């Protein structure tokens, strides 16, 4: 509820068309629906530009179904359910129209399959093991309406692989750079492009990689400008942010 | 040097107008100038959309002056020198046209004082002690051409201060959220806006803040979407990225 | 054994009604009962205001049964057994009168189901995954005689959910604020209430949440006054302390 | 602004005695005063039971003077300024009526020297080096109206010193237990009293004390019930919370 | 091979009774027996006062059997096999005379059941969960010839339990103090006795106990003199050292 | 592609024997083969002196088979597949000529069994549990053409075992020193030899070994010259580097 | 006050020769003297075998003088003041008979210069920089009555230096092994002697030594038996413990 | 003393030309000279291929002079003194022939200025601030006889700078890759060369670089083969090792 809406509500009270008690109630309860175990936020699309996303981990199939039902009833489409195990996805598919992306562990309910994809998000990584996190980012960005280019296996210890893709990189409006181990990929890509680079450390590696901490620290210390970092393995967050940047409209002159 | 330039260079060699040796040399040496202690990157503006920025810390006044001279000779304007102590700034001012922002510890050489500022970047923080990092971000974004709104002292334990500024937040095309201690500001702001939020942890605090690590971890674990993080106290990096996002043009339909 | 009791015992010795040897023995052995694997503390209610609580983890069903028998024989009622697996609870139920709360993983032996609950403890959390820790706190506080209000799914990235419950918060005599990930909830609540806030970090999250450390550090660095912290996932400790504060009687004028 | 005030405001709008625009403005701007570098919170006493406290570290003497003036103008008395260096205190004393406690590094502006102190807060520590943190807690609690008993040099490796003070401990309504090194004092005291124990780790020690981390971890893992923890060296936070608990009034029957 | 033996060997060479080549060979190969996967050290009893101990973890039953055979063939008795799983112990019992202590996870091959136990080692801990580590220490010390007193469940948050055993503590020549969680027991015991206290942190606990690190740090920072620390869960090391100290003979006047 | 090759390619373009487009394509795509999930690097032997090694962990049997097929088709022999589980190895053996070393978890495809081994690499460790990491190093070095001497169970707490092997150590051209726990072996060996020592910490140990971190830190702080360190459990990396050093040819006079 | 004394006191009460109130008072106040800033423990020698030691760091010269006066008045001799800066020592020397050891930073008040030293404690270290910590240990042990042998510069990367001193090591009843950097010395010495080895990590080193943490971890993970560890740089603690072990008398047969 | 020398010594004893006592003495004392505060190792060149190096930090000018005198008396030349402050160097220059390299903080006593340099060591870094560590490596390698090429300011976020130097890299027999911040340089270089790469993390950076830990972890997790790591800022260690590798002679066929 932004300032305009607030003023309108208050004016309605002043005009007598809304009672004070009703206004107070609306100020407090409008934006969400109480399910007991969750409060579904129906105003989020207005406030934040995208409807609520369901984090599937730690929720039962029943809980997810309840939230989906509430959202579909309000008319939501293309609803993302992240970190969803295959068994839960299978159970949900029997009750909802649902696309499931197993490598990304993402389901899309009431998918908008003909949605036009715009702009260009590049999702890149250095090794085969990073692909699931890449896919989480890529499917998220695609579901939110962005065109995605995947550049996999372009690690920094074999620079020629990455350099051969410079033309793809040069079209990007946002890059998601995924890397485990030494986490150097975002720095190298950051020096090659002129758009934001979102670095995603992965928990891939062993020993002193400490579950992705080595890559995380490397990325936070990147010497390239335009690089920022999200949590370890947070492909969804990177894809969401990359799509948000990609879909930015021109500023008013 | 992108693919087009490479093809052109190779075609010139094929046509005999450029010798193979010259092409090889150009492929290798063109983009920078060797100063001995540094290699000034003159092609960076082409490749990355902004000319090189000079990190002042750990460089002598003479070294900075040398790099500035090389860049000014090529025609660069509005050159940022970050992390610059006041004494060095004073010494440089005698030799160069220079604006110095003491709280931000930034100098701008050959400043473009009439540059039109566009869009809207909000820089927000919770406490007085975070202001220097905010200023580093704000001055950086302004120098790069973005209009900046400052929201200081809007910490999460006094929500009404922040909520009173929701109308300013709602105009932002990118937000820089700076916080030390528990680092909660980016999460709260992330739930109020629909643009990217760049979180900057600061080393402000004591005890178990561990020089900004507590805030850094909180920010990496933000439950709000659209939030990414830069290094502790890295106001420059946040301002640079926010300006890059703010100045994004609309994508091709 | 406090100072008064000590003086009384010594006076009885002086009067000849207790022998020195008996007094020494009583000084040493009175307060607990030796079970071999444990020493049941029968004086704890006198000394600390609440009888002993049984930490179920790492104890066999037989050991728990032994301690319960010793306590019930002394007349204890409403005995808490925390961190108790469902299978052990089922086995104990065949031998004791026992209420088991599966989400809280708490059993109450010889439950006092008609006990009047007093005051007001609010237990709040940001996400569905934090509910088990909340329930551990809530059941503990209720068993110890406190009235509890539960506010679940009121995370800081959707402030309107929390703000809609300010009237409930304003009645609290103690708040238990449970949060994983960035752990910002206690800071935000701490700015809204005038009673103690007990922060409980949870191990919910992934990557750089480090099993609750990110939330723990954020809470220790809270900029709100009146906030203190217990161990990660320690719902029992928070509920116990909240009930102790809630039941504080007025000080003597 | 609680629910009652909101309803009143809305009723006034409905009755035409307040215009909608004025109501919106008041909703947004009432509770604080903008000083540029800070926003002084004049409604905090209503909302949180105690007026704002000034954290002196990182603020200039001029900034502190500005905030003090704004608060004194509103009629505040007994204003705490914490972490205040002696030189700044001396400069402020020339302009304000101020009590300065050098060991606690706390100043009290417009001190209420005849304020009646009530209840009982015990502040205890194990070694001479912990005394400054103890004093910060003790002076805070006293300024907020609590009677304080100091028990210094009662470390756990000389138990008889602590045990000789059990009668003082037994009167406490809240205990602040301060300790560096191994941080065991709160656990031992927690087993002797029936009121909340607020543990404060100090940065006293060397080697593997890691600036108070060893004590902090020990306190978080306390096996005693009723113990919670604040940040390293945070004597103010502990004293504030202890006084809040000490001054709790009896609950309604 | 000490100095005396070296001089004897060299004298034998000088006298011609041992050839130089044989001496070189003996200097190199005498003290151990090559099994391929291990080198059994038959001179260890001479050099270090106790024969080799077999660390069972990570060795196959066959490997342990091989080492046992080599040692028994040389006449060793009372051989300790630590960290031995019950299944391996059962398999070994079919081939060797073996006492197995399941709680301590220790087997003693060719046990000397009538060995006279001397002196006094006290093994103490605060909770039921620490008992396996205590037993590892106690069985080790007993096998090496020390008389052991066990004091279990004497945690610091119930001091009267510990204080009731002061007479046992006062007889100790060495104390093994085992504790998880806050690790305060060694400090408290260290203040009550006049003999060395060997502190053993255990991995018992949860959350910020970090698998025993909290207890380890507390113990390293003990304010009591005469306390030293071994690795987390290293009951064997503590029992070995306690027995070594306990069996120390009087120094020469 | 080194400078010479680049010049040659450019000269061919200048001479008209290669078209500019073909040159650009070759510059970009020559060195690797796109398999979708991986890019096989066929120029690596030229550029780095050894063909690509397949890291088996996290790859499916099908993926490994695909890469092997591509490499064998190009004529590669003696291809290393590291971190390969026994079941995958068994499946691959049905389709490829493959030697599998179960303790080292390494397979060698198209093995060159008659390859002459040269020089001398010593692989040493202190305990039975370190042997798998040693074998990974040893098999790697042997497959790459180095003669390897194994010295197992030569830990620093039984120095005579190590000292008896000084003659073997003195022949080494590179030593791989593998150790868990306190990680002291490389320092001791480093003081005995005049060739590079590559230290490999292992995750063997418990408690405060922190999965090899204790050994890693000890090795990084080695007081011996000529010691460098690879990641925890990285036997392959150590064996690869040791073989590279061992096979170094004399420098040009 | 041990069991015997308690029984005697109680018997005196029973016999009427001590009043109950006096007994209670004596039970509480006897063992120490209140100085305000400290409580001097006069019964410590009875209870712990050595009088109180004054930790000089963080105490003013006046505070130290006060404690010294109280102890000297009771007849104490050979009082240790540790971590004492040279300036404070100089000031104290003007008022007390005092020996000051600058490298060890220890003063001994009322020194017993003719005290007969008994047994044998070896203090060893690897490098020149560790000598101050060694001296703290050595002077402590000597003041407490132990004969000390110093073995400096016997680091593990030059084993022959250490091995040349095996005859000295073989006489030790306790060894203090001091090391920074990789901390390997205690493990190597532990394999050479048959008495307890007390390991002292030092903060000597740089980079990944982390102020002694690398050495501390190595020592906690020592593969040698009979090794225990004290805090980083805690030479006093090691010397105190070594002397306690060295002076152990033979056990009763 | 190697096996041959041992056999010879023993044969001399057998022949009667050396007495057993003299042999034992020589076995113990030969290899070093006792200075009290240090033991100068005169056999190190024989045993390890290079004479002892003096670590200047933490040693007084007098101690360094003493060691230098002892070494020069034995005929040593080109003696390295590392981590030497300028003032100490100036004082030593008055007494010894000494070359001092201020940026590297290294002195060379009795320098061999005409020594022929052989082979090729490349020392590379990404930024101006890393140059002192580079120089420490370069001067060390040069003093030990290696030809060194310096490649400074070739950071990974400006790849073209590094790629322009591929021809220099291709001549290297060993590379020292120095980097702070994200530490990616060794991985990128490791993919370009076929010789060992020694990675040196530097403490350059701020915030989450943690004094070089971020770079250290990145380097340990390098995905390039042939990379190993030395301690943070350990330019000497890297230069020593690089020179050792560079000067390796060809293996015997």
JSON list of C-alpha atoms in Angstrom, two decimals, chain F residues 1-3 44 46-49 53 116 118-120 147 166-167 170 173 189-198 216-217 220-222 224-232 234 236-237 240-241 244-253, chain H residues 1-3 44 46-50 53 116 118-119 147 166-167 170 173 189-198 216-217 220-222 224-232 234 236-237 240-241 244-253:
[
{"chain": "F", "resi": 1, "resn": "UNK", "atom": "CA", "xyz": [48.06, -21.65, -28.98]},
{"chain": "F", "resi": 2, "resn": "UNK", "atom": "CA", "xyz": [51.35, -19.88, -28.35]},
{"chain": "F", "resi": 3, "resn": "UNK", "atom": "CA", "xyz": [52.83, -16.84, -30.02]},
{"chain": "F", "resi": 44, "resn": "UNK", "atom": "CA", "xyz": [45.92, -29.27, -23.39]},
{"chain": "F", "resi": 46, "resn": "UNK", "atom": "CA", "xyz": [50.49, -28.99, -26.14]},
{"chain": "F", "resi": 47, "resn": "UNK", "atom": "CA", "xyz": [49.75, -26.16, -23.79]},
{"chain": "F", "resi": 48, "resn": "UNK", "atom": "CA", "xyz": [50.32, -27.83, -20.45]},
{"chain": "F", "resi": 49, "resn": "UNK", "atom": "CA", "xyz": [52.46, -30.88, -21.07]},
{"chain": "F", "resi": 53, "resn": "UNK", "atom": "CA", "xyz": [42.44, -35.57, -16.62]},
{"chain": "F", "resi": 116, "resn": "UNK", "atom": "CA", "xyz": [59.42, -46.61, -18.75]},
{"chain": "F", "resi": 118, "resn": "UNK", "atom": "CA", "xyz": [62.08, -42.35, -14.73]},
{"chain": "F", "resi": 119, "resn": "UNK", "atom": "CA", "xyz": [63.56, -40.35, -11.88]},
{"chain": "F", "resi": 120, "resn": "UNK", "atom": "CA", "xyz": [62.34, -40.77, -8.29]},
{"chain": "F", "resi": 147, "resn": "UNK", "atom": "CA", "xyz": [59.23, -44.00, -10.68]},
{"chain": "F", "resi": 166, "resn": "UNK", "atom": "CA", "xyz": [66.89, -41.50, 4.96]},
{"chain": "F", "resi": 167, "resn": "UNK", "atom": "CA", "xyz": [68.75, -43.28, 2.16]},
{"chain": "F", "resi": 170, "resn": "UNK", "atom": "CA", "xyz": [68.09, -38.85, -0.37]},
{"chain": "F", "resi": 173, "resn": "UNK", "atom": "CA", "xyz": [63.75, -35.56, -6.94]},
{"chain": "F", "resi": 189, "resn": "UNK", "atom": "CA", "xyz": [61.18, -34.37, 5.83]},
{"chain": "F", "resi": 190, "resn": "UNK", "atom": "CA", "xyz": [61.82, -30.87, 4.52]},
{"chain": "F", "resi": 191, "resn": "UNK", "atom": "CA", "xyz": [64.78, -30.66, 6.87]},
{"chain": "F", "resi": 192, "resn": "UNK", "atom": "CA", "xyz": [66.25, -33.90, 5.55]},
{"chain": "F", "resi": 193, "resn": "UNK", "atom": "CA", "xyz": [66.12, -33.53, 1.76]},
{"chain": "F", "resi": 194, "resn": "UNK", "atom": "CA", "xyz": [67.27, -31.06, -0.88]},
{"chain": "F", "resi": 195, "resn": "UNK", "atom": "CA", "xyz": [64.32, -31.37, -3.30]},
{"chain": "F", "resi": 196, "resn": "UNK", "atom": "CA", "xyz": [60.81, -29.90, -3.27]},
{"chain": "F", "resi": 197, "resn": "UNK", "atom": "CA", "xyz": [58.39, -31.33, -0.72]},
{"chain": "F", "resi": 198, "resn": "UNK", "atom": "CA", "xyz": [54.69, -31.24, -1.61]},
{"chain": "F", "resi": 216, "resn": "UNK", "atom": "CA", "xyz": [46.70, -27.79, 6.50]},
{"chain": "F", "resi": 217, "resn": "UNK", "atom": "CA", "xyz": [47.60, -24.87, 8.76]},
{"chain": "F", "resi": 220, "resn": "UNK", "atom": "CA", "xyz": [51.39, -23.75, 5.50]},
{"chain": "F", "resi": 221, "resn": "UNK", "atom": "CA", "xyz": [53.42, -22.65, 8.51]},
{"chain": "F", "resi": 222, "resn": "UNK", "atom": "CA", "xyz": [56.22, -25.14, 7.97]},
{"chain": "F", "resi": 224, "resn": "UNK", "atom": "CA", "xyz": [61.34, -25.91, 6.50]},
{"chain": "F", "resi": 225, "resn": "UNK", "atom": "CA", "xyz": [62.22, -24.35, 3.14]},
{"chain": "F", "resi": 226, "resn": "UNK", "atom": "CA", "xyz": [61.12, -25.97, -0.11]},
{"chain": "F", "resi": 227, "resn": "UNK", "atom": "CA", "xyz": [57.69, -27.02, 1.20]},
{"chain": "F", "resi": 228, "resn": "UNK", "atom": "CA", "xyz": [54.44, -26.10, -0.55]},
{"chain": "F", "resi": 229, "resn": "UNK", "atom": "CA", "xyz": [50.91, -27.30, 0.04]},
{"chain": "F", "resi": 230, "resn": "UNK", "atom": "CA", "xyz": [47.93, -28.59, -1.94]},
{"chain": "F", "resi": 231, "resn": "UNK", "atom": "CA", "xyz": [44.30, -28.96, -0.87]},
{"chain": "F", "resi": 232, "resn": "UNK", "atom": "CA", "xyz": [43.15, -31.41, 1.80]},
{"chain": "F", "resi": 234, "resn": "UNK", "atom": "CA", "xyz": [44.33, -33.82, -2.93]},
{"chain": "F", "resi": 236, "resn": "UNK", "atom": "CA", "xyz": [46.08, -36.34, -7.39]},
{"chain": "F", "resi": 237, "resn": "UNK", "atom": "CA", "xyz": [47.29, -32.75, -7.37]},
{"chain": "F", "resi": 240, "resn": "UNK", "atom": "CA", "xyz": [50.73, -34.56, -10.72]},
{"chain": "F", "resi": 241, "resn": "UNK", "atom": "CA", "xyz": [52.98, -31.78, -9.45]},
{"chain": "F", "resi": 244, "resn": "UNK", "atom": "CA", "xyz": [56.04, -32.58, -13.24]},
{"chain": "F", "resi": 245, "resn": "UNK", "atom": "CA", "xyz": [59.01, -31.61, -11.05]},
{"chain": "F", "resi": 246, "resn": "UNK", "atom": "CA", "xyz": [60.57, -35.07, -11.25]},
{"chain": "F", "resi": 247, "resn": "UNK", "atom": "CA", "xyz": [60.48, -35.01, -15.05]},
{"chain": "F", "resi": 248, "resn": "UNK", "atom": "CA", "xyz": [61.92, -31.51, -15.32]},
{"chain": "F", "resi": 249, "resn": "UNK", "atom": "CA", "xyz": [64.81, -31.55, -17.71]},
{"chain": "F", "resi": 250, "resn": "UNK", "atom": "CA", "xyz": [68.08, -29.74, -17.08]},
{"chain": "F", "resi": 251, "resn": "UNK", "atom": "CA", "xyz": [68.03, -26.05, -17.88]},
{"chain": "F", "resi": 252, "resn": "UNK", "atom": "CA", "xyz": [70.01, -24.71, -20.78]},
{"chain": "F", "resi": 253, "resn": "UNK", "atom": "CA", "xyz": [73.44, -23.63, -19.75]},
{"chain": "H", "resi": 1, "resn": "UNK", "atom": "CA", "xyz": [75.19, -37.03, 7.84]},
{"chain": "H", "resi": 2, "resn": "UNK", "atom": "CA", "xyz": [74.03, -39.53, 5.26]},
{"chain": "H", "resi": 3, "resn": "UNK", "atom": "CA", "xyz": [74.34, -43.31, 5.18]},
{"chain": "H", "resi": 44, "resn": "UNK", "atom": "CA", "xyz": [72.79, -27.59, 5.88]},
{"chain": "H", "resi": 46, "resn": "UNK", "atom": "CA", "xyz": [75.34, -30.55, 2.27]},
{"chain": "H", "resi": 47, "resn": "UNK", "atom": "CA", "xyz": [72.05, -31.88, 3.51]},
{"chain": "H", "resi": 48, "resn": "UNK", "atom": "CA", "xyz": [69.65, -29.51, 1.80]},
{"chain": "H", "resi": 49, "resn": "UNK", "atom": "CA", "xyz": [71.46, -27.91, -1.12]},
{"chain": "H", "resi": 50, "resn": "UNK", "atom": "CA", "xyz": [71.54, -24.41, 0.28]},
{"chain": "H", "resi": 53, "resn": "UNK", "atom": "CA", "xyz": [68.91, -18.45, 5.63]},
{"chain": "H", "resi": 116, "resn": "UNK", "atom": "CA", "xyz": [75.72, -16.45, -13.42]},
{"chain": "H", "resi": 118, "resn": "UNK", "atom": "CA", "xyz": [70.38, -19.67, -15.10]},
{"chain": "H", "resi": 119, "resn": "UNK", "atom": "CA", "xyz": [67.01, -20.95, -16.29]},
{"chain": "H", "resi": 147, "resn": "UNK", "atom": "CA", "xyz": [67.21, -15.75, -13.81]},
{"chain": "H", "resi": 166, "resn": "UNK", "atom": "CA", "xyz": [52.09, -15.41, -22.75]},
{"chain": "H", "resi": 167, "resn": "UNK", "atom": "CA", "xyz": [55.40, -15.63, -24.57]},
{"chain": "H", "resi": 170, "resn": "UNK", "atom": "CA", "xyz": [55.98, -19.96, -21.98]},
{"chain": "H", "resi": 173, "resn": "UNK", "atom": "CA", "xyz": [60.59, -23.35, -15.66]},
{"chain": "H", "resi": 189, "resn": "UNK", "atom": "CA", "xyz": [48.29, -18.89, -15.17]},
{"chain": "H", "resi": 190, "resn": "UNK", "atom": "CA", "xyz": [48.14, -22.59, -14.27]},
{"chain": "H", "resi": 191, "resn": "UNK", "atom": "CA", "xyz": [45.99, -23.09, -17.35]},
{"chain": "H", "resi": 192, "resn": "UNK", "atom": "CA", "xyz": [48.52, -21.37, -19.60]},
{"chain": "H", "resi": 193, "resn": "UNK", "atom": "CA", "xyz": [51.85, -22.97, -18.68]},
{"chain": "H", "resi": 194, "resn": "UNK", "atom": "CA", "xyz": [53.34, -26.44, -18.40]},
{"chain": "H", "resi": 195, "resn": "UNK", "atom": "CA", "xyz": [55.61, -25.88, -15.39]},
{"chain": "H", "resi": 196, "resn": "UNK", "atom": "CA", "xyz": [54.91, -25.75, -11.63]},
{"chain": "H", "resi": 197, "resn": "UNK", "atom": "CA", "xyz": [53.05, -22.67, -10.37]},
{"chain": "H", "resi": 198, "resn": "UNK", "atom": "CA", "xyz": [53.73, -21.61, -6.78]},
{"chain": "H", "resi": 216, "resn": "UNK", "atom": "CA", "xyz": [44.70, -18.54, 0.32]},
{"chain": "H", "resi": 217, "resn": "UNK", "atom": "CA", "xyz": [41.50, -20.60, 0.12]},
{"chain": "H", "resi": 220, "resn": "UNK", "atom": "CA", "xyz": [44.16, -24.17, -2.38]},
{"chain": "H", "resi": 221, "resn": "UNK", "atom": "CA", "xyz": [41.01, -24.87, -4.40]},
{"chain": "H", "resi": 222, "resn": "UNK", "atom": "CA", "xyz": [42.56, -24.03, -7.75]},
{"chain": "H", "resi": 224, "resn": "UNK", "atom": "CA", "xyz": [44.38, -25.92, -12.47]},
{"chain": "H", "resi": 225, "resn": "UNK", "atom": "CA", "xyz": [46.87, -28.75, -12.12]},
{"chain": "H", "resi": 226, "resn": "UNK", "atom": "CA", "xyz": [50.46, -28.09, -11.10]},
{"chain": "H", "resi": 227, "resn": "UNK", "atom": "CA", "xyz": [49.59, -25.40, -8.57]},
{"chain": "H", "resi": 228, "resn": "UNK", "atom": "CA", "xyz": [50.74, -25.51, -4.95]},
{"chain": "H", "resi": 229, "resn": "UNK", "atom": "CA", "xyz": [50.56, -22.89, -2.23]},
{"chain": "H", "resi": 230, "resn": "UNK", "atom": "CA", "xyz": [52.80, -21.33, 0.41]},
{"chain": "H", "resi": 231, "resn": "UNK", "atom": "CA", "xyz": [51.88, -19.21, 3.44]},
{"chain": "H", "resi": 232, "resn": "UNK", "atom": "CA", "xyz": [50.33, -15.74, 3.14]},
{"chain": "H", "resi": 234, "resn": "UNK", "atom": "CA", "xyz": [55.67, -15.81, 2.08]},
{"chain": "H", "resi": 236, "resn": "UNK", "atom": "CA", "xyz": [60.82, -15.92, 0.37]},
{"chain": "H", "resi": 237, "resn": "UNK", "atom": "CA", "xyz": [59.41, -19.45, 0.52]},
{"chain": "H", "resi": 240, "resn": "UNK", "atom": "CA", "xyz": [63.30, -20.43, -2.68]},
{"chain": "H", "resi": 241, "resn": "UNK", "atom": "CA", "xyz": [61.10, -23.23, -4.01]},
{"chain": "H", "resi": 244, "resn": "UNK", "atom": "CA", "xyz": [65.00, -25.09, -6.41]},
{"chain": "H", "resi": 245, "resn": "UNK", "atom": "CA", "xyz": [62.68, -26.30, -9.19]},
{"chain": "H", "resi": 246, "resn": "UNK", "atom": "CA", "xyz": [64.28, -24.05, -11.81]},
{"chain": "H", "resi": 247, "resn": "UNK", "atom": "CA", "xyz": [67.73, -25.41, -11.00]},
{"chain": "H", "resi": 248, "resn": "UNK", "atom": "CA", "xyz": [66.67, -29.06, -11.05]},
{"chain": "H", "resi": 249, "resn": "UNK", "atom": "CA", "xyz": [68.94, -30.97, -13.31]},
{"chain": "H", "resi": 250, "resn": "UNK", "atom": "CA", "xyz": [67.77, -33.56, -15.79]},
{"chain": "H", "resi": 251, "resn": "UNK", "atom": "CA", "xyz": [67.05, -36.99, -14.33]},
{"chain": "H", "resi": 252, "resn": "UNK", "atom": "CA", "xyz": [69.23, -39.93, -15.17]},
{"chain": "H", "resi": 253, "resn": "UNK", "atom": "CA", "xyz": [67.94, -41.90, -18.10]}
]
